[in-house]
Amino acid sequence: MTAEGEKRSAGRAMAGRLSWGLADQAASSMTNFAVGIYVARSLGLAAFGVFSLAWVTYGVVLNVSRGLATDPLVVRFSGPPDASWRTAVARSSGAALGMGTALGAACVLIGLGLGGRLGPAFVCLGAVLPALLLQDAWRFAFFAAGTGRKAFTNDLVWGVALVPAMVVAAHVGSVAAFVLAWGASAAVAAVYGCLQSGIRPQVTGARAWLRAHRDLGYRYLVENTCVSGASQLRAYGLGAIVGVGAVGAVRGAELLLGPFLAVLMGLSLVTVAEAARVLRRAPHRLARFCLLLGGGQAAAALLWGAALLLMPDRFGELVLGGVWHSASELIVPATLGVVGAGLGTGAAAGLRALAAARRSLRSQLFASACYVGGGLGGAAAAGTVGSAWGVAAATVGGSAVWWLHLRSALRERHHNPIPEVRTT
């Protein structure tokens, strides 16, 4: 095959992997979107706010698992499945399952201590965390292997199992029931992931995995928990400053952006692996790849936000019920926040591919501090709308820092090239 033919073949393969990433995240995010809409319409604004607090707490735990278990897997084991990949997946999925069990137990204890309306939701969240984290670990394993079709199938199984579970939860009519239904259906997909991969999670290998990849894992842990931790702090702070209904309004605006966020998150599943492949095959193209990735996502976010502004009120009320009025006021700042996030993900993928964990961590720490400061400062100054504008400004500023660090990392690599290391 000629060099031009190889280039076209590689391009088609990349497009295929990105397409499966989008399809998988579409399935996953539409599942989450359906859950959010169902809860919002079934329980009202205040109960939806309680559900949202449990949701952002899950986001923190999920990012702990990704930082320590699956992000190092994607950086160091992206390629065709082989013996080392299978061993790595067994250990990384075991680490995810072990963390889900430990952190789930902590959630149960916290929930028992909280009581009230929030306590039962946290108890149920703790019970389902092991299944939720294991299912997510299978997705990352399949994308690292370049078999996104399996991740897509796994999320479809989750979505199908969710339908009867949601019907049962609706009959019960509580936040706790919806949390249990969401997690129980994830358990079905987690078990199916074991069958798809033919790999059994090795919880006993978790310690060896964490030790072998601590140079990346602990930095990614801090980086990832900064993202979800900042979101959680903003949610709790917004609830304290404005009220729990404000948390529901913000989550409602996020649901309106859900289909586009599905694209953003779907690409994030595969972009680090693709950036790592670009770095190995054509290092000089990495910056261009990241720029196209970030710019394309930002442009798409603007188009989606414009479409939301043109949506009739009656359609919004049909989707979100009583949450629509509060959420619709946040469309413009929420869209600008996603534009900033889209720009930043391009640079973040490049830094991950370069294994520049120190620079990546610095960027995320700065962005997260701005997010919390902007969100809570805006809430204190102008309520829910002010919080949304503060977050938008912070996200755009954080994106600029990501790109400055990527430029510096690329210059450092040009002057001091470091060969790729695949840990066995």
CSV table of C-alpha atoms in Angstrom, one decimal:
chain,number,residue,atom,x,y,z
A,1,MET,CA,0.0,0.0,0.0
A,2,THR,CA,1.3,3.5,-0.9
A,3,ALA,CA,1.9,6.1,1.8
A,4,GLU,CA,-1.2,8.0,0.5
A,5,GLY,CA,-3.3,4.9,0.8
A,6,GLU,CA,-2.0,4.2,4.3
A,7,LYS,CA,-2.9,7.8,5.3
A,8,ARG,CA,-6.5,7.4,3.9
A,9,SER,CA,-6.9,4.0,5.6
A,10,ALA,CA,-5.7,5.5,8.9
A,11,GLY,CA,-8.1,8.4,8.4
A,12,ARG,CA,-11.1,6.1,7.8
A,13,ALA,CA,-10.2,4.0,10.9
A,14,MET,CA,-10.0,7.1,13.0
A,15,ALA,CA,-13.4,8.3,11.7
A,16,GLY,CA,-14.9,4.9,12.5
A,17,ARG,CA,-13.6,5.0,16.0
A,18,LEU,CA,-14.8,8.6,16.5
A,19,SER,CA,-18.2,7.6,15.1
A,20,TRP,CA,-18.6,4.7,17.6
A,21,GLY,CA,-17.6,7.1,20.4
A,22,LEU,CA,-20.4,9.5,19.4
A,23,ALA,CA,-22.9,6.6,19.0
A,24,ASP,CA,-22.0,5.2,22.4
A,25,GLN,CA,-22.2,8.6,24.2
A,26,ALA,CA,-25.5,9.3,22.4
A,27,ALA,CA,-26.9,6.1,23.9
A,28,SER,CA,-25.4,6.8,27.3
A,29,SER,CA,-26.4,10.5,27.4
A,30,MET,CA,-29.9,9.9,26.0
A,31,THR,CA,-30.3,7.4,28.8
A,32,ASN,CA,-29.2,10.0,31.4
A,33,PHE,CA,-31.3,12.6,29.6
A,34,ALA,CA,-34.4,10.3,29.8
A,35,VAL,CA,-33.8,9.7,33.5
A,36,GLY,CA,-33.5,13.4,34.2
A,37,ILE,CA,-36.6,14.3,32.3
A,38,TYR,CA,-38.6,11.5,33.9
A,39,VAL,CA,-37.6,12.6,37.4
A,40,ALA,CA,-38.1,16.3,36.7
A,41,ARG,CA,-41.7,15.7,35.4
A,42,SER,CA,-42.5,13.1,38.0
A,43,LEU,CA,-41.2,14.7,41.2
A,44,GLY,CA,-41.1,18.5,40.6
A,45,LEU,CA,-38.4,21.1,41.0
A,46,ALA,CA,-37.5,20.6,44.7
A,47,ALA,CA,-37.3,16.8,44.5
A,48,PHE,CA,-35.4,17.1,41.2
A,49,GLY,CA,-32.9,19.3,43.1
A,50,VAL,CA,-32.4,16.5,45.6
A,51,PHE,CA,-31.9,14.0,42.8
A,52,SER,CA,-29.4,16.4,41.2
A,53,LEU,CA,-27.3,16.6,44.4
A,54,ALA,CA,-27.0,12.8,44.3
A,55,TRP,CA,-26.2,13.0,40.6
A,56,VAL,CA,-23.3,15.4,41.1
A,57,THR,CA,-22.0,13.3,44.0
A,58,TYR,CA,-21.9,10.3,41.6
A,59,GLY,CA,-19.9,12.5,39.2
A,60,VAL,CA,-17.2,13.0,41.8
A,61,VAL,CA,-16.9,9.3,42.6
A,62,LEU,CA,-16.9,8.5,38.9
A,63,ASN,CA,-14.0,10.8,38.3
A,64,VAL,CA,-12.1,9.3,41.1
A,65,SER,CA,-12.4,5.9,39.4
A,66,ARG,CA,-11.5,7.3,36.0
A,67,GLY,CA,-8.4,9.1,37.3
A,68,LEU,CA,-7.0,6.1,39.1
A,69,ALA,CA,-8.3,3.2,37.0
A,70,THR,CA,-9.3,4.0,33.5
A,71,ASP,CA,-7.5,7.1,32.4
A,72,PRO,CA,-4.0,5.5,32.8
A,73,LEU,CA,-5.4,2.5,30.8
A,74,VAL,CA,-6.4,4.7,27.9
A,75,VAL,CA,-3.1,6.6,27.9
A,76,ARG,CA,-0.8,3.5,28.1
A,77,PHE,CA,-2.9,0.7,26.6
A,78,SER,CA,-4.6,2.2,23.5
A,79,GLY,CA,-4.2,-0.3,20.7
A,80,PRO,CA,-5.3,-3.7,19.5
A,81,PRO,CA,-6.1,-6.1,22.4
A,82,ASP,CA,-3.2,-8.4,23.4
A,83,ALA,CA,-2.1,-10.2,26.6
A,84,SER,CA,-0.9,-7.0,28.3
A,85,TRP,CA,-4.1,-5.2,27.4
A,86,ARG,CA,-6.2,-8.1,29.0
A,87,THR,CA,-4.1,-8.0,32.1
A,88,ALA,CA,-4.4,-4.3,32.3
A,89,VAL,CA,-8.2,-4.3,31.8
A,90,ALA,CA,-8.6,-7.0,34.5
A,91,ARG,CA,-6.7,-4.9,37.0
A,92,SER,CA,-8.2,-1.5,36.1
A,93,SER,CA,-11.8,-2.8,36.1
A,94,GLY,CA,-11.0,-4.5,39.5
A,95,ALA,CA,-9.7,-1.2,40.8
A,96,ALA,CA,-12.9,0.5,39.6
A,97,LEU,CA,-15.1,-2.1,41.3
A,98,GLY,CA,-13.1,-1.9,44.5
A,99,MET,CA,-13.4,1.9,44.6
A,100,GLY,CA,-17.1,1.6,43.9
A,101,THR,CA,-17.5,-0.7,46.9
A,102,ALA,CA,-15.4,1.4,49.3
A,103,LEU,CA,-16.9,4.8,48.3
A,104,GLY,CA,-20.4,3.3,48.1
A,105,ALA,CA,-20.1,2.2,51.7
A,106,ALA,CA,-19.1,5.8,52.6
A,107,CYS,CA,-22.1,7.2,50.8
A,108,VAL,CA,-24.4,4.8,52.7
A,109,LEU,CA,-23.0,6.0,56.0
A,110,ILE,CA,-23.3,9.6,55.0
A,111,GLY,CA,-26.9,9.1,53.9
A,112,LEU,CA,-27.8,7.4,57.2
A,113,GLY,CA,-26.3,10.4,59.0
A,114,LEU,CA,-28.1,13.0,56.8
A,115,GLY,CA,-31.6,11.6,57.1
A,116,GLY,CA,-34.4,13.8,55.8
A,117,ARG,CA,-35.1,13.9,52.0
A,118,LEU,CA,-31.5,13.7,51.0
A,119,GLY,CA,-30.4,10.8,53.2
A,120,PRO,CA,-32.3,7.9,51.5
A,121,ALA,CA,-31.0,9.1,48.1
A,122,PHE,CA,-27.4,8.9,49.2
A,123,VAL,CA,-28.0,5.5,50.8
A,124,CYS,CA,-29.3,4.1,47.5
A,125,LEU,CA,-26.5,5.8,45.6
A,126,GLY,CA,-24.0,4.0,47.7
A,127,ALA,CA,-25.6,0.7,47.1
A,128,VAL,CA,-25.4,1.0,43.3
A,129,LEU,CA,-22.0,2.7,43.0
A,130,PRO,CA,-20.0,-0.5,42.4
A,131,ALA,CA,-22.2,-1.4,39.4
A,132,LEU,CA,-22.1,2.1,38.0
A,133,LEU,CA,-18.3,2.3,38.1
A,134,LEU,CA,-17.7,-1.1,36.7
A,135,GLN,CA,-20.0,-0.4,33.7
A,136,ASP,CA,-18.0,2.8,33.0
A,137,ALA,CA,-14.7,0.9,33.2
A,138,TRP,CA,-15.9,-1.5,30.5
A,139,ARG,CA,-16.6,1.5,28.2
A,140,PHE,CA,-13.1,2.8,28.6
A,141,ALA,CA,-11.5,-0.6,28.1
A,142,PHE,CA,-13.4,-1.1,24.8
A,143,PHE,CA,-12.4,2.3,23.5
A,144,ALA,CA,-8.8,1.8,24.4
A,145,ALA,CA,-8.9,-1.4,22.3
A,146,GLY,CA,-10.5,0.5,19.4
A,147,THR,CA,-13.7,-1.6,19.7
A,148,GLY,CA,-16.2,1.2,20.4
A,149,ARG,CA,-19.0,-1.0,19.0
A,150,LYS,CA,-18.9,-3.1,22.2
A,151,ALA,CA,-19.2,0.0,24.4
A,152,PHE,CA,-22.2,1.2,22.3
A,153,THR,CA,-23.8,-2.2,22.7
A,154,ASN,CA,-23.2,-2.2,26.4
A,155,ASP,CA,-24.9,1.2,26.8
A,156,LEU,CA,-27.8,0.0,24.7
A,157,VAL,CA,-28.3,-2.9,27.2
A,158,TRP,CA,-28.3,-0.4,30.0
A,159,GLY,CA,-30.9,1.7,28.2
A,160,VAL,CA,-33.2,-1.3,27.6
A,161,ALA,CA,-32.9,-2.5,31.2
A,162,LEU,CA,-33.7,1.0,32.4
A,163,VAL,CA,-37.2,1.1,30.9
A,164,PRO,CA,-38.9,-1.4,33.2
A,165,ALA,CA,-36.8,-0.1,36.2
A,166,MET,CA,-38.1,3.5,35.6
A,167,VAL,CA,-41.7,2.3,35.4
A,168,VAL,CA,-41.3,0.6,38.8
A,169,ALA,CA,-39.7,3.7,40.3
A,170,ALA,CA,-42.5,5.9,39.0
A,171,HIS,CA,-45.0,3.8,40.9
A,172,VAL,CA,-43.0,4.2,44.1
A,173,GLY,CA,-42.6,7.9,43.4
A,174,SER,CA,-39.5,8.8,45.4
A,175,VAL,CA,-36.0,10.1,44.6
A,176,ALA,CA,-34.5,7.0,46.2
A,177,ALA,CA,-36.5,4.7,44.0
A,178,PHE,CA,-35.3,6.4,40.9
A,179,VAL,CA,-31.6,6.2,42.0
A,180,LEU,CA,-32.0,2.5,42.7
A,181,ALA,CA,-33.6,1.9,39.3
A,182,TRP,CA,-30.8,3.8,37.5
A,183,GLY,CA,-28.2,1.8,39.3
A,184,ALA,CA,-29.9,-1.6,39.0
A,185,SER,CA,-30.1,-1.3,35.3
A,186,ALA,CA,-26.4,-0.3,35.2
A,187,ALA,CA,-25.7,-3.6,37.0
A,188,VAL,CA,-27.2,-5.5,34.1
A,189,ALA,CA,-24.9,-3.7,31.7
A,190,ALA,CA,-21.9,-4.3,34.0
A,191,VAL,CA,-22.4,-8.0,34.1
A,192,TYR,CA,-22.9,-8.0,30.3
A,193,GLY,CA,-19.5,-6.2,30.0
A,194,CYS,CA,-17.8,-9.2,31.6
A,195,LEU,CA,-19.4,-11.4,29.0
A,196,GLN,CA,-18.4,-9.1,26.1
A,197,SER,CA,-14.8,-8.8,27.2
A,198,GLY,CA,-14.3,-12.3,28.5
A,199,ILE,CA,-12.5,-10.7,31.4
A,200,ARG,CA,-13.2,-11.0,35.1
A,201,PRO,CA,-12.4,-7.9,37.2
A,202,GLN,CA,-9.4,-8.6,39.5
A,203,VAL,CA,-10.1,-6.7,42.7
A,204,THR,CA,-7.0,-8.3,44.1
A,205,GLY,CA,-4.9,-6.7,41.3
A,206,ALA,CA,-6.1,-3.2,42.1
A,207,ARG,CA,-3.2,-2.4,44.4
A,208,ALA,CA,-0.7,-3.5,41.8
A,209,TRP,CA,-2.5,-1.4,39.2
A,210,LEU,CA,-2.5,1.7,41.4
A,211,ARG,CA,1.2,1.2,42.3
A,212,ALA,CA,2.3,0.7,38.6
A,213,HIS,CA,0.5,3.8,37.3
A,214,ARG,CA,0.7,6.1,40.3
A,215,ASP,CA,2.8,8.6,38.3
A,216,LEU,CA,-0.3,9.3,36.1
A,217,GLY,CA,-3.1,8.1,38.3
A,218,TYR,CA,-2.7,10.4,41.3
A,219,ARG,CA,-2.4,13.5,39.2
A,220,TYR,CA,-5.4,12.4,37.1
A,221,LEU,CA,-7.2,11.7,40.3
A,222,VAL,CA,-6.7,15.3,41.5
A,223,GLU,CA,-7.5,16.7,38.1
A,224,ASN,CA,-10.7,14.7,37.6
A,225,THR,CA,-12.0,15.3,41.1
A,226,CYS,CA,-11.4,19.0,40.6
A,227,VAL,CA,-13.8,18.9,37.7
A,228,SER,CA,-16.6,17.0,39.5
A,229,GLY,CA,-15.7,18.4,42.9
A,230,ALA,CA,-16.0,22.0,41.6
A,231,SER,CA,-19.5,21.0,40.2
A,232,GLN,CA,-20.5,19.6,43.5
A,233,LEU,CA,-19.3,22.6,45.5
A,234,ARG,CA,-21.1,24.9,43.2
A,235,ALA,CA,-24.3,22.8,43.5
A,236,TYR,CA,-24.2,22.7,47.3
A,237,GLY,CA,-23.2,26.3,47.5
A,238,LEU,CA,-26.0,27.4,45.1
A,239,GLY,CA,-28.5,25.4,47.2
A,240,ALA,CA,-27.3,27.1,50.4
A,241,ILE,CA,-27.2,30.6,48.9
A,242,VAL,CA,-30.3,30.6,46.6
A,243,GLY,CA,-32.2,27.3,47.5
A,244,VAL,CA,-32.4,23.7,46.3
A,245,GLY,CA,-34.8,24.8,43.5
A,246,ALA,CA,-31.9,26.7,42.0
A,247,VAL,CA,-29.9,23.4,41.7
A,248,GLY,CA,-32.8,21.9,39.8
A,249,ALA,CA,-32.9,24.9,37.5
A,250,VAL,CA,-29.2,24.5,36.6
A,251,ARG,CA,-29.7,20.8,36.1
A,252,GLY,CA,-32.7,21.6,33.9
A,253,ALA,CA,-30.5,23.9,31.7
A,254,GLU,CA,-27.9,21.1,31.5
A,255,LEU,CA,-30.6,18.7,30.3
A,256,LEU,CA,-31.6,21.2,27.5
A,257,LEU,CA,-28.0,21.0,26.4
A,258,GLY,CA,-28.0,17.2,26.9
A,259,PRO,CA,-27.9,16.1,23.2
A,260,PHE,CA,-24.9,18.4,22.5
A,261,LEU,CA,-23.2,17.4,25.7
A,262,ALA,CA,-23.6,13.8,24.5
A,263,VAL,CA,-21.4,14.7,21.5
A,264,LEU,CA,-18.9,16.5,23.8
A,265,MET,CA,-18.6,13.5,26.2
A,266,GLY,CA,-18.7,11.0,23.4
A,267,LEU,CA,-15.7,12.5,21.8
A,268,SER,CA,-13.9,12.7,25.1
A,269,LEU,CA,-14.1,9.0,25.4
A,270,VAL,CA,-12.0,8.5,22.3
A,271,THR,CA,-10.1,11.7,21.7
A,272,VAL,CA,-7.3,10.9,24.2
A,273,ALA,CA,-6.8,7.5,22.5
A,274,GLU,CA,-6.9,9.1,19.1
A,275,ALA,CA,-4.5,11.9,20.1
A,276,ALA,CA,-2.1,9.2,21.5
A,277,ARG,CA,-2.3,7.5,18.1
A,278,VAL,CA,-1.6,10.8,16.2
A,279,LEU,CA,1.3,11.4,18.5
A,280,ARG,CA,2.9,8.0,17.7
A,281,ARG,CA,2.3,8.2,13.9
A,282,ALA,CA,2.6,11.9,13.1
A,283,PRO,CA,3.7,14.0,16.1
A,284,HIS,CA,3.7,17.2,14.1
A,285,ARG,CA,0.0,16.9,13.5
A,286,LEU,CA,-1.1,16.8,17.2
A,287,ALA,CA,-1.6,20.5,17.6
A,288,ARG,CA,-3.8,20.7,14.4
A,289,PHE,CA,-5.8,17.7,15.6
A,290,CYS,CA,-6.4,19.3,19.0
A,291,LEU,CA,-7.3,22.7,17.4
A,292,LEU,CA,-9.8,21.1,15.0
A,293,LEU,CA,-11.3,19.1,17.8
A,294,GLY,CA,-11.8,22.0,20.2
A,295,GLY,CA,-12.9,24.5,17.5
A,296,GLY,CA,-15.4,22.1,16.0
A,297,GLN,CA,-17.0,21.4,19.4
A,298,ALA,CA,-17.2,25.1,20.3
A,299,ALA,CA,-18.9,25.9,16.9
A,300,ALA,CA,-21.4,23.1,17.4
A,301,ALA,CA,-22.2,24.3,20.9
A,302,LEU,CA,-23.1,27.8,19.6
A,303,LEU,CA,-25.4,26.3,16.9
A,304,TRP,CA,-27.2,24.1,19.5
A,305,GLY,CA,-27.6,27.1,21.9
A,306,ALA,CA,-29.1,29.2,19.0
A,307,ALA,CA,-31.6,26.4,18.3
A,308,LEU,CA,-32.6,26.3,22.0
A,309,LEU,CA,-33.4,30.0,22.0
A,310,LEU,CA,-35.8,29.5,19.1
A,311,MET,CA,-37.6,26.7,20.8
A,312,PRO,CA,-41.3,27.5,21.7
A,313,ASP,CA,-42.2,27.7,25.4
A,314,ARG,CA,-44.9,25.0,25.0
A,315,PHE,CA,-42.3,22.5,23.7
A,316,GLY,CA,-40.0,23.3,26.6
A,317,GLU,CA,-42.8,22.8,29.1
A,318,LEU,CA,-43.6,19.5,27.4
A,319,VAL,CA,-40.0,18.4,28.0
A,320,LEU,CA,-39.2,19.8,31.5
A,321,GLY,CA,-42.6,20.5,32.9
A,322,GLY,CA,-42.5,23.0,35.8
A,323,VAL,CA,-38.7,23.2,35.6
A,324,TRP,CA,-38.7,24.8,32.1
A,325,HIS,CA,-39.4,28.4,33.2
A,326,SER,CA,-36.4,28.6,35.5
A,327,ALA,CA,-34.1,26.6,33.2
A,328,SER,CA,-34.9,28.6,30.0
A,329,GLU,CA,-33.4,31.8,31.7
A,330,LEU,CA,-30.0,30.1,31.8
A,331,ILE,CA,-29.7,29.0,28.1
A,332,VAL,CA,-27.4,31.7,27.0
A,333,PRO,CA,-24.8,31.5,29.8
A,334,ALA,CA,-25.0,27.7,29.9
A,335,THR,CA,-24.3,27.6,26.1
A,336,LEU,CA,-21.3,29.9,26.5
A,337,GLY,CA,-20.0,27.7,29.3
A,338,VAL,CA,-20.2,24.6,27.0
A,339,VAL,CA,-18.4,26.6,24.2
A,340,GLY,CA,-15.6,27.2,26.6
A,341,ALA,CA,-15.5,23.6,27.7
A,342,GLY,CA,-15.5,22.4,24.1
A,343,LEU,CA,-12.5,24.6,23.3
A,344,GLY,CA,-10.7,23.3,26.4
A,345,THR,CA,-11.2,19.6,25.7
A,346,GLY,CA,-9.1,19.9,22.5
A,347,ALA,CA,-6.1,21.0,24.5
A,348,ALA,CA,-6.8,18.6,27.3
A,349,ALA,CA,-6.7,15.6,24.9
A,350,GLY,CA,-3.3,16.8,23.7
A,351,LEU,CA,-1.9,17.1,27.2
A,352,ARG,CA,-3.2,13.6,28.1
A,353,ALA,CA,-1.7,12.1,25.0
A,354,LEU,CA,1.7,13.8,25.8
A,355,ALA,CA,1.4,12.3,29.3
A,356,ALA,CA,2.0,15.8,30.6
A,357,ALA,CA,0.2,15.1,33.8
A,358,ARG,CA,1.8,18.0,35.7
A,359,ARG,CA,0.7,20.6,33.2
A,360,SER,CA,-2.7,19.0,32.8
A,361,LEU,CA,-3.2,19.1,36.6
A,362,ARG,CA,-2.2,22.8,36.8
A,363,SER,CA,-4.7,23.7,34.1
A,364,GLN,CA,-7.5,21.8,35.8
A,365,LEU,CA,-6.8,23.3,39.2
A,366,PHE,CA,-6.9,26.8,37.8
A,367,ALA,CA,-10.1,26.1,35.8
A,368,SER,CA,-11.8,24.4,38.7
A,369,ALA,CA,-11.0,27.3,41.1
A,370,CYS,CA,-12.4,29.7,38.6
A,371,TYR,CA,-15.5,27.6,38.2
A,372,VAL,CA,-16.3,27.5,41.9
A,373,GLY,CA,-15.4,31.2,42.4
A,374,GLY,CA,-17.5,32.3,39.4
A,375,GLY,CA,-20.4,30.1,40.2
A,376,LEU,CA,-20.7,31.0,43.9
A,377,GLY,CA,-19.7,34.6,43.4
A,378,GLY,CA,-22.3,35.0,40.7
A,379,ALA,CA,-24.9,33.4,42.9
A,380,ALA,CA,-24.2,35.8,45.8
A,381,ALA,CA,-24.4,38.8,43.5
A,382,ALA,CA,-27.3,37.9,41.2
A,383,GLY,CA,-28.8,34.5,42.2
A,384,THR,CA,-29.2,31.6,39.8
A,385,VAL,CA,-28.7,33.6,36.6
A,386,GLY,CA,-25.6,35.3,38.1
A,387,SER,CA,-24.1,31.9,39.0
A,388,ALA,CA,-24.6,30.7,35.4
A,389,TRP,CA,-22.9,33.8,34.0
A,390,GLY,CA,-20.0,33.4,36.4
A,391,VAL,CA,-19.5,29.8,35.4
A,392,ALA,CA,-19.5,30.8,31.7
A,393,ALA,CA,-16.8,33.4,32.2
A,394,ALA,CA,-14.7,31.0,34.3
A,395,THR,CA,-15.0,28.2,31.7
A,396,VAL,CA,-13.8,30.4,28.8
A,397,GLY,CA,-10.9,31.7,30.9
A,398,GLY,CA,-10.0,28.2,32.0
A,399,SER,CA,-9.9,27.1,28.3
A,400,ALA,CA,-7.3,29.7,27.5
A,401,VAL,CA,-5.0,28.3,30.2
A,402,TRP,CA,-5.4,24.8,28.8
A,403,TRP,CA,-4.2,26.0,25.4
A,404,LEU,CA,-1.2,27.9,26.9
A,405,HIS,CA,-0.1,24.7,28.7
A,406,LEU,CA,-0.5,22.6,25.6
A,407,ARG,CA,1.6,25.0,23.6
A,408,SER,CA,4.4,24.8,26.2
A,409,ALA,CA,4.2,21.0,26.4
A,410,LEU,CA,4.6,20.8,22.6
A,411,ARG,CA,7.6,23.0,22.7
A,412,GLU,CA,9.1,20.9,25.5
A,413,ARG,CA,8.6,17.7,23.6
A,414,HIS,CA,10.2,19.3,20.5
A,415,HIS,CA,13.3,20.1,22.4
A,416,ASN,CA,13.4,17.0,24.6
A,417,PRO,CA,11.5,14.2,22.9
A,418,ILE,CA,10.6,11.3,25.2
A,419,PRO,CA,9.8,7.9,23.7
A,420,GLU,CA,6.4,6.4,24.4
A,421,VAL,CA,6.3,3.9,27.2
A,422,ARG,CA,3.7,1.1,27.2
A,423,THR,CA,3.7,-0.4,30.7
A,424,THR,CA,3.1,-4.1,30.9
